[in-house]
Amino acid sequence: SQTIHQWPATLVQPVGSPLSLECTVEGTSNPNLYWYRQAAGRGLQLLFYSVGIGQISSEVPQNLSASRPQDRQFILSSKKLLLSDSGFYLCAWSFRGEQYFGPGTRLTVT
Amino acid sequence: GIQVEQSPPDLILQEGANSTLRCNFSDSVNNLQWFHQNPWGQLINLFYIPSGTKQNGRLSATTVATERYSLLYISSSQTTDSGVYFCAVVAIADQGGSEKLVFGKGTKLTVNP
């Protein structure tokens, strides 16, 4: 069966520090992968998606970037965090149109 | 882009009560999913239902694609049903590769014992 992992689960970082969040998927090959952010107010916003290695599409201009160095690995990064980057970051993959989400990383920028 | 509206935004029930959550969307969709976000933040897949009706235990969902809405029914609610329920869609215009989900703002359900 397929599983999706994210780490770390929680992270507290100062403003101006770098960020690297990792997501990996097991049990499938060549999945579509997604990064979403959930800020206060409950809505989820799509940040990036990838249909293959090295193929990244950005949905929202921002302080973040994404990379897909391997088929089942998706990384969210920032060179310098802003206070507004705080939130709950969720990675997802899709199979036959249905999306499945990882456990998320709760990021607090102080 | 496609707009997704959920109602009501908040709902408080007594254990054992039934409820109906609604999701309206502004354009034709290729995919519609209902999720339950538990208190720990985990998004749990409830239904993949671009059209028709499905049932899973006390939960059922109906999507009327031609009228651009979906309903989630919760019967005999339990305290463990508490959390936020999200509807999310993929517009037909976005199909064919990316399958980008657009989320509503959710319905926060509180079930009291």
PDB file of C-alpha atoms in Angstrom:
ATOM      1  CA  SER A   1       0.000   0.000   0.000  1.00  0.00           C
ATOM      2  CA  GLN A   2       1.015   3.594  -0.506  1.00  0.00           C
ATOM      3  CA  THR A   3       2.169   5.813   2.340  1.00  0.00           C
ATOM      4  CA  ILE A   4       3.356   9.391   2.509  1.00  0.00           C
ATOM      5  CA  HIS A   5       5.825  10.742   5.030  1.00  0.00           C
ATOM      6  CA  GLN A   6       6.629  14.286   6.063  1.00  0.00           C
ATOM      7  CA  TRP A   7       9.234  15.624   8.426  1.00  0.00           C
ATOM      8  CA  PRO A   8       9.708  17.287  10.698  1.00  0.00           C
ATOM      9  CA  ALA A   9       6.282  17.252  12.348  1.00  0.00           C
ATOM     10  CA  THR A  10       6.813  20.619  14.021  1.00  0.00           C
ATOM     11  CA  LEU A  11       9.389  23.323  13.501  1.00  0.00           C
ATOM     12  CA  VAL A  12      10.107  26.680  15.125  1.00  0.00           C
ATOM     13  CA  GLN A  13      12.448  28.900  13.148  1.00  0.00           C
ATOM     14  CA  PRO A  14      13.567  32.521  13.495  1.00  0.00           C
ATOM     15  CA  VAL A  15      12.856  35.092  10.810  1.00  0.00           C
ATOM     16  CA  GLY A  16      15.581  35.089   8.171  1.00  0.00           C
ATOM     17  CA  SER A  17      16.618  31.464   8.683  1.00  0.00           C
ATOM     18  CA  PRO A  18      16.483  28.857   5.890  1.00  0.00           C
ATOM     19  CA  LEU A  19      13.865  26.126   5.590  1.00  0.00           C
ATOM     20  CA  SER A  20      13.787  22.619   4.224  1.00  0.00           C
ATOM     21  CA  LEU A  21      10.726  20.386   4.526  1.00  0.00           C
ATOM     22  CA  GLU A  22      10.786  16.918   3.056  1.00  0.00           C
ATOM     23  CA  CYS A  23       8.066  14.661   1.744  1.00  0.00           C
ATOM     24  CA  THR A  24       8.466  11.105   0.484  1.00  0.00           C
ATOM     25  CA  VAL A  25       5.974   8.653  -0.940  1.00  0.00           C
ATOM     26  CA  GLU A  26       6.254   4.877  -0.775  1.00  0.00           C
ATOM     27  CA  GLY A  27       4.494   2.212  -2.773  1.00  0.00           C
ATOM     28  CA  THR A  28       3.965   4.027  -6.036  1.00  0.00           C
ATOM     29  CA  SER A  29       5.986   5.345  -8.941  1.00  0.00           C
ATOM     30  CA  ASN A  30       5.836   8.622 -10.854  1.00  0.00           C
ATOM     31  CA  PRO A  31       3.137  10.168  -8.682  1.00  0.00           C
ATOM     32  CA  ASN A  32       1.891  13.730  -9.013  1.00  0.00           C
ATOM     33  CA  LEU A  33       3.088  15.517  -5.874  1.00  0.00           C
ATOM     34  CA  TYR A  34       1.751  18.664  -4.234  1.00  0.00           C
ATOM     35  CA  TRP A  35       2.614  21.144  -1.482  1.00  0.00           C
ATOM     36  CA  TYR A  36      -0.264  22.958   0.245  1.00  0.00           C
ATOM     37  CA  ARG A  37      -0.241  25.494   3.042  1.00  0.00           C
ATOM     38  CA  GLN A  38      -2.965  25.992   5.609  1.00  0.00           C
ATOM     39  CA  ALA A  39      -2.844  29.331   7.406  1.00  0.00           C
ATOM     40  CA  ALA A  40      -5.146  30.522  10.174  1.00  0.00           C
ATOM     41  CA  GLY A  41      -8.687  30.629   8.873  1.00  0.00           C
ATOM     42  CA  ARG A  42      -8.730  26.981   7.802  1.00  0.00           C
ATOM     43  CA  GLY A  43      -8.439  27.178   4.008  1.00  0.00           C
ATOM     44  CA  LEU A  44      -5.786  25.183   2.160  1.00  0.00           C
ATOM     45  CA  GLN A  45      -3.833  26.819  -0.616  1.00  0.00           C
ATOM     46  CA  LEU A  46      -1.880  24.995  -3.300  1.00  0.00           C
ATOM     47  CA  LEU A  47       1.734  26.199  -3.430  1.00  0.00           C
ATOM     48  CA  PHE A  48       3.516  23.846  -5.859  1.00  0.00           C
ATOM     49  CA  TYR A  49       2.848  20.719  -7.825  1.00  0.00           C
ATOM     50  CA  SER A  50       5.063  18.342  -9.751  1.00  0.00           C
ATOM     51  CA  VAL A  51       4.225  15.784 -12.433  1.00  0.00           C
ATOM     52  CA  GLY A  52       7.756  14.362 -12.610  1.00  0.00           C
ATOM     53  CA  ILE A  53      11.397  14.658 -11.564  1.00  0.00           C
ATOM     54  CA  GLY A  54      12.621  18.210 -11.961  1.00  0.00           C
ATOM     55  CA  GLN A  55       9.190  19.446 -13.093  1.00  0.00           C
ATOM     56  CA  ILE A  56       7.819  22.057 -10.718  1.00  0.00           C
ATOM     57  CA  SER A  57       4.898  24.408 -11.199  1.00  0.00           C
ATOM     58  CA  SER A  58       4.333  27.306  -8.833  1.00  0.00           C
ATOM     59  CA  GLU A  59       0.850  28.470  -8.050  1.00  0.00           C
ATOM     60  CA  VAL A  60       1.530  31.415  -5.788  1.00  0.00           C
ATOM     61  CA  PRO A  61       4.463  33.862  -6.015  1.00  0.00           C
ATOM     62  CA  GLN A  62       6.134  33.843  -2.639  1.00  0.00           C
ATOM     63  CA  ASN A  63       9.236  33.350  -0.563  1.00  0.00           C
ATOM     64  CA  LEU A  64       9.252  29.565  -1.088  1.00  0.00           C
ATOM     65  CA  SER A  65      10.593  27.165  -3.689  1.00  0.00           C
ATOM     66  CA  ALA A  66      10.180  23.460  -4.344  1.00  0.00           C
ATOM     67  CA  SER A  67      12.333  20.741  -5.842  1.00  0.00           C
ATOM     68  CA  ARG A  68      11.858  17.116  -6.834  1.00  0.00           C
ATOM     69  CA  PRO A  69      15.294  15.477  -6.913  1.00  0.00           C
ATOM     70  CA  GLN A  70      13.909  11.924  -6.994  1.00  0.00           C
ATOM     71  CA  ASP A  71      10.700  10.337  -8.253  1.00  0.00           C
ATOM     72  CA  ARG A  72       9.111  10.008  -4.824  1.00  0.00           C
ATOM     73  CA  GLN A  73      10.748  12.923  -3.000  1.00  0.00           C
ATOM     74  CA  PHE A  74       9.412  16.466  -2.864  1.00  0.00           C
ATOM     75  CA  ILE A  75      11.182  19.245  -0.961  1.00  0.00           C
ATOM     76  CA  LEU A  76       9.912  22.665   0.084  1.00  0.00           C
ATOM     77  CA  SER A  77      12.569  25.283   0.766  1.00  0.00           C
ATOM     78  CA  SER A  78      13.191  28.872   1.641  1.00  0.00           C
ATOM     79  CA  LYS A  79      16.416  30.842   1.825  1.00  0.00           C
ATOM     80  CA  LYS A  80      15.057  33.357   4.341  1.00  0.00           C
ATOM     81  CA  LEU A  81      11.848  32.783   6.266  1.00  0.00           C
ATOM     82  CA  LEU A  82       9.301  35.538   6.841  1.00  0.00           C
ATOM     83  CA  LEU A  83       6.776  35.759   9.655  1.00  0.00           C
ATOM     84  CA  SER A  84       4.047  35.241   7.056  1.00  0.00           C
ATOM     85  CA  ASP A  85       5.493  31.809   6.202  1.00  0.00           C
ATOM     86  CA  SER A  86       4.086  30.394   9.435  1.00  0.00           C
ATOM     87  CA  GLY A  87       1.445  27.760   8.885  1.00  0.00           C
ATOM     88  CA  PHE A  88       0.677  24.097   8.431  1.00  0.00           C
ATOM     89  CA  TYR A  89       2.349  22.587   5.380  1.00  0.00           C
ATOM     90  CA  LEU A  90       0.891  19.489   3.807  1.00  0.00           C
ATOM     91  CA  CYS A  91       2.305  17.287   1.097  1.00  0.00           C
ATOM     92  CA  ALA A  92      -0.022  15.230  -1.075  1.00  0.00           C
ATOM     93  CA  TRP A  93       0.103  12.729  -3.913  1.00  0.00           C
ATOM     94  CA  SER A  94      -2.572  11.693  -6.357  1.00  0.00           C
ATOM     95  CA  PHE A  95      -3.681   8.348  -7.717  1.00  0.00           C
ATOM     96  CA  ARG A  96      -6.386   8.037 -10.368  1.00  0.00           C
ATOM     97  CA  GLY A  97      -7.577  11.556  -9.620  1.00  0.00           C
ATOM     98  CA  GLU A  98      -7.858  11.170  -5.849  1.00  0.00           C
ATOM     99  CA  GLN A  99      -5.418  13.041  -3.605  1.00  0.00           C
ATOM    100  CA  TYR A 100      -3.979  11.711  -0.357  1.00  0.00           C
ATOM    101  CA  PHE A 101      -2.304  13.869   2.245  1.00  0.00           C
ATOM    102  CA  GLY A 102       0.645  13.418   4.559  1.00  0.00           C
ATOM    103  CA  PRO A 103       0.566  14.214   8.284  1.00  0.00           C
ATOM    104  CA  GLY A 104       1.834  17.782   7.787  1.00  0.00           C
ATOM    105  CA  THR A 105       4.522  20.025   9.253  1.00  0.00           C
ATOM    106  CA  ARG A 106       3.519  22.813  11.610  1.00  0.00           C
ATOM    107  CA  LEU A 107       5.918  25.731  11.052  1.00  0.00           C
ATOM    108  CA  THR A 108       6.141  28.695  13.400  1.00  0.00           C
ATOM    109  CA  VAL A 109       8.373  31.573  12.382  1.00  0.00           C
ATOM    110  CA  THR A 110       9.345  33.749  15.334  1.00  0.00           C
TER     111      THR A 110
ATOM    112  CA  GLY B   1     -10.543  30.226 -11.303  1.00  0.00           C
ATOM    113  CA  ILE B   2     -13.164  27.957  -9.846  1.00  0.00           C
ATOM    114  CA  GLN B   3     -14.791  29.055  -6.565  1.00  0.00           C
ATOM    115  CA  VAL B   4     -15.804  26.627  -3.810  1.00  0.00           C
ATOM    116  CA  GLU B   5     -18.203  27.660  -1.075  1.00  0.00           C
ATOM    117  CA  GLN B   6     -19.089  25.567   1.945  1.00  0.00           C
ATOM    118  CA  SER B   7     -21.958  26.021   4.362  1.00  0.00           C
ATOM    119  CA  PRO B   8     -22.503  26.367   7.183  1.00  0.00           C
ATOM    120  CA  PRO B   9     -19.112  27.646   8.359  1.00  0.00           C
ATOM    121  CA  ASP B  10     -19.754  26.381  11.880  1.00  0.00           C
ATOM    122  CA  LEU B  11     -22.092  23.716  13.224  1.00  0.00           C
ATOM    123  CA  ILE B  12     -22.693  22.566  16.798  1.00  0.00           C
ATOM    124  CA  LEU B  13     -24.583  19.346  17.437  1.00  0.00           C
ATOM    125  CA  GLN B  14     -25.550  17.108  20.281  1.00  0.00           C
ATOM    126  CA  GLU B  15     -24.315  13.553  20.033  1.00  0.00           C
ATOM    127  CA  GLY B  16     -26.794  11.449  18.061  1.00  0.00           C
ATOM    128  CA  ALA B  17     -28.033  14.262  15.835  1.00  0.00           C
ATOM    129  CA  ASN B  18     -27.908  14.229  12.042  1.00  0.00           C
ATOM    130  CA  SER B  19     -26.421  16.954   9.839  1.00  0.00           C
ATOM    131  CA  THR B  20     -25.985  18.007   6.234  1.00  0.00           C
ATOM    132  CA  LEU B  21     -22.980  19.936   4.964  1.00  0.00           C
ATOM    133  CA  ARG B  22     -23.118  21.650   1.601  1.00  0.00           C
ATOM    134  CA  CYS B  23     -20.499  22.458  -1.024  1.00  0.00           C
ATOM    135  CA  ASN B  24     -21.246  24.696  -4.020  1.00  0.00           C
ATOM    136  CA  PHE B  25     -18.811  25.171  -6.874  1.00  0.00           C
ATOM    137  CA  SER B  26     -18.804  27.686  -9.680  1.00  0.00           C
ATOM    138  CA  ASP B  27     -17.711  25.595 -12.668  1.00  0.00           C
ATOM    139  CA  SER B  28     -17.784  22.070 -14.025  1.00  0.00           C
ATOM    140  CA  VAL B  29     -15.559  19.688 -12.120  1.00  0.00           C
ATOM    141  CA  ASN B  30     -13.603  16.554 -12.897  1.00  0.00           C
ATOM    142  CA  ASN B  31     -13.008  15.571  -9.307  1.00  0.00           C
ATOM    143  CA  LEU B  32     -14.659  16.293  -5.976  1.00  0.00           C
ATOM    144  CA  GLN B  33     -13.386  15.070  -2.644  1.00  0.00           C
ATOM    145  CA  TRP B  34     -14.608  15.397   0.942  1.00  0.00           C
ATOM    146  CA  PHE B  35     -12.059  15.389   3.762  1.00  0.00           C
ATOM    147  CA  HIS B  36     -12.214  15.400   7.530  1.00  0.00           C
ATOM    148  CA  GLN B  37      -9.425  17.250   9.300  1.00  0.00           C
ATOM    149  CA  ASN B  38      -9.023  15.865  12.778  1.00  0.00           C
ATOM    150  CA  PRO B  39      -7.784  17.891  15.783  1.00  0.00           C
ATOM    151  CA  TRP B  40      -4.189  16.845  15.010  1.00  0.00           C
ATOM    152  CA  GLY B  41      -4.416  18.339  11.538  1.00  0.00           C
ATOM    153  CA  GLN B  42      -4.487  15.099   9.576  1.00  0.00           C
ATOM    154  CA  LEU B  43      -6.653  15.260   6.444  1.00  0.00           C
ATOM    155  CA  ILE B  44      -8.615  12.049   6.145  1.00  0.00           C
ATOM    156  CA  ASN B  45     -10.192  11.090   2.841  1.00  0.00           C
ATOM    157  CA  LEU B  46     -13.922  10.572   3.189  1.00  0.00           C
ATOM    158  CA  PHE B  47     -15.228  10.410  -0.360  1.00  0.00           C
ATOM    159  CA  TYR B  48     -14.040  10.764  -3.927  1.00  0.00           C
ATOM    160  CA  ILE B  49     -17.325  11.668  -5.570  1.00  0.00           C
ATOM    161  CA  PRO B  50     -17.343  13.722  -8.802  1.00  0.00           C
ATOM    162  CA  SER B  51     -20.947  12.590  -9.304  1.00  0.00           C
ATOM    163  CA  GLY B  52     -23.572  10.303  -7.813  1.00  0.00           C
ATOM    164  CA  THR B  53     -24.031   8.996  -4.290  1.00  0.00           C
ATOM    165  CA  LYS B  54     -21.767   6.999  -2.004  1.00  0.00           C
ATOM    166  CA  GLN B  55     -22.145   5.713   1.515  1.00  0.00           C
ATOM    167  CA  ASN B  56     -19.620   4.660   4.120  1.00  0.00           C
ATOM    168  CA  GLY B  57     -21.112   3.723   7.466  1.00  0.00           C
ATOM    169  CA  ARG B  58     -22.803   6.724   9.051  1.00  0.00           C
ATOM    170  CA  LEU B  59     -21.524   9.042   6.330  1.00  0.00           C
ATOM    171  CA  SER B  60     -22.875   9.490   2.845  1.00  0.00           C
ATOM    172  CA  ALA B  61     -22.306  12.001   0.069  1.00  0.00           C
ATOM    173  CA  THR B  62     -24.158  13.093  -3.032  1.00  0.00           C
ATOM    174  CA  THR B  63     -22.812  15.209  -5.865  1.00  0.00           C
ATOM    175  CA  VAL B  64     -25.138  16.721  -8.461  1.00  0.00           C
ATOM    176  CA  ALA B  65     -22.581  17.823 -11.002  1.00  0.00           C
ATOM    177  CA  THR B  66     -25.099  19.431 -13.359  1.00  0.00           C
ATOM    178  CA  GLU B  67     -26.278  21.735 -10.546  1.00  0.00           C
ATOM    179  CA  ARG B  68     -22.768  22.242  -9.161  1.00  0.00           C
ATOM    180  CA  TYR B  69     -23.192  21.142  -5.587  1.00  0.00           C
ATOM    181  CA  SER B  70     -22.357  18.303  -3.252  1.00  0.00           C
ATOM    182  CA  LEU B  71     -23.814  17.301   0.110  1.00  0.00           C
ATOM    183  CA  LEU B  72     -22.204  15.384   2.952  1.00  0.00           C
ATOM    184  CA  TYR B  73     -24.585  13.678   5.383  1.00  0.00           C
ATOM    185  CA  ILE B  74     -23.554  12.653   8.853  1.00  0.00           C
ATOM    186  CA  SER B  75     -26.028  10.524  10.765  1.00  0.00           C
ATOM    187  CA  SER B  76     -26.056   9.682  14.478  1.00  0.00           C
ATOM    188  CA  SER B  77     -23.117  11.992  15.077  1.00  0.00           C
ATOM    189  CA  GLN B  78     -20.429  11.088  17.601  1.00  0.00           C
ATOM    190  CA  THR B  79     -17.912  13.251  19.441  1.00  0.00           C
ATOM    191  CA  THR B  80     -15.179  11.763  17.272  1.00  0.00           C
ATOM    192  CA  ASP B  81     -16.865  13.357  14.235  1.00  0.00           C
ATOM    193  CA  SER B  82     -15.731  16.768  15.487  1.00  0.00           C
ATOM    194  CA  GLY B  83     -13.276  18.636  13.317  1.00  0.00           C
ATOM    195  CA  VAL B  84     -13.305  20.546  10.068  1.00  0.00           C
ATOM    196  CA  TYR B  85     -14.862  19.109   6.925  1.00  0.00           C
ATOM    197  CA  PHE B  86     -13.461  20.245   3.603  1.00  0.00           C
ATOM    198  CA  CYS B  87     -14.797  19.980   0.121  1.00  0.00           C
ATOM    199  CA  ALA B  88     -12.222  20.213  -2.673  1.00  0.00           C
ATOM    200  CA  VAL B  89     -12.602  20.128  -6.452  1.00  0.00           C
ATOM    201  CA  VAL B  90     -10.564  19.913  -9.623  1.00  0.00           C
ATOM    202  CA  ALA B  91     -12.001  22.050 -12.385  1.00  0.00           C
ATOM    203  CA  ILE B  92     -12.406  20.330 -15.750  1.00  0.00           C
ATOM    204  CA  ALA B  93     -10.252  23.113 -17.150  1.00  0.00           C
ATOM    205  CA  ASP B  94      -7.401  21.870 -14.938  1.00  0.00           C
ATOM    206  CA  GLN B  95      -7.586  18.177 -15.771  1.00  0.00           C
ATOM    207  CA  GLY B  96      -4.972  16.347 -17.789  1.00  0.00           C
ATOM    208  CA  GLY B  97      -1.825  16.349 -15.689  1.00  0.00           C
ATOM    209  CA  SER B  98      -1.889  18.620 -12.698  1.00  0.00           C
ATOM    210  CA  GLU B  99      -5.196  17.735 -11.012  1.00  0.00           C
ATOM    211  CA  LYS B 100      -4.977  20.813  -8.812  1.00  0.00           C
ATOM    212  CA  LEU B 101      -7.418  20.698  -5.915  1.00  0.00           C
ATOM    213  CA  VAL B 102      -9.214  23.912  -4.944  1.00  0.00           C
ATOM    214  CA  PHE B 103     -10.511  23.840  -1.386  1.00  0.00           C
ATOM    215  CA  GLY B 104     -13.466  25.460   0.268  1.00  0.00           C
ATOM    216  CA  LYS B 105     -12.952  27.132   3.623  1.00  0.00           C
ATOM    217  CA  GLY B 106     -14.480  24.222   5.480  1.00  0.00           C
ATOM    218  CA  THR B 107     -17.262  23.558   7.968  1.00  0.00           C
ATOM    219  CA  LYS B 108     -16.167  23.339  11.581  1.00  0.00           C
ATOM    220  CA  LEU B 109     -18.268  20.680  13.300  1.00  0.00           C
ATOM    221  CA  THR B 110     -18.445  20.354  17.077  1.00  0.00           C
ATOM    222  CA  VAL B 111     -20.321  17.380  18.507  1.00  0.00           C
ATOM    223  CA  ASN B 112     -21.061  17.685  22.204  1.00  0.00           C
ATOM    224  CA  PRO B 113     -21.659  14.651  24.454  1.00  0.00           C
TER     225      PRO B 113
END
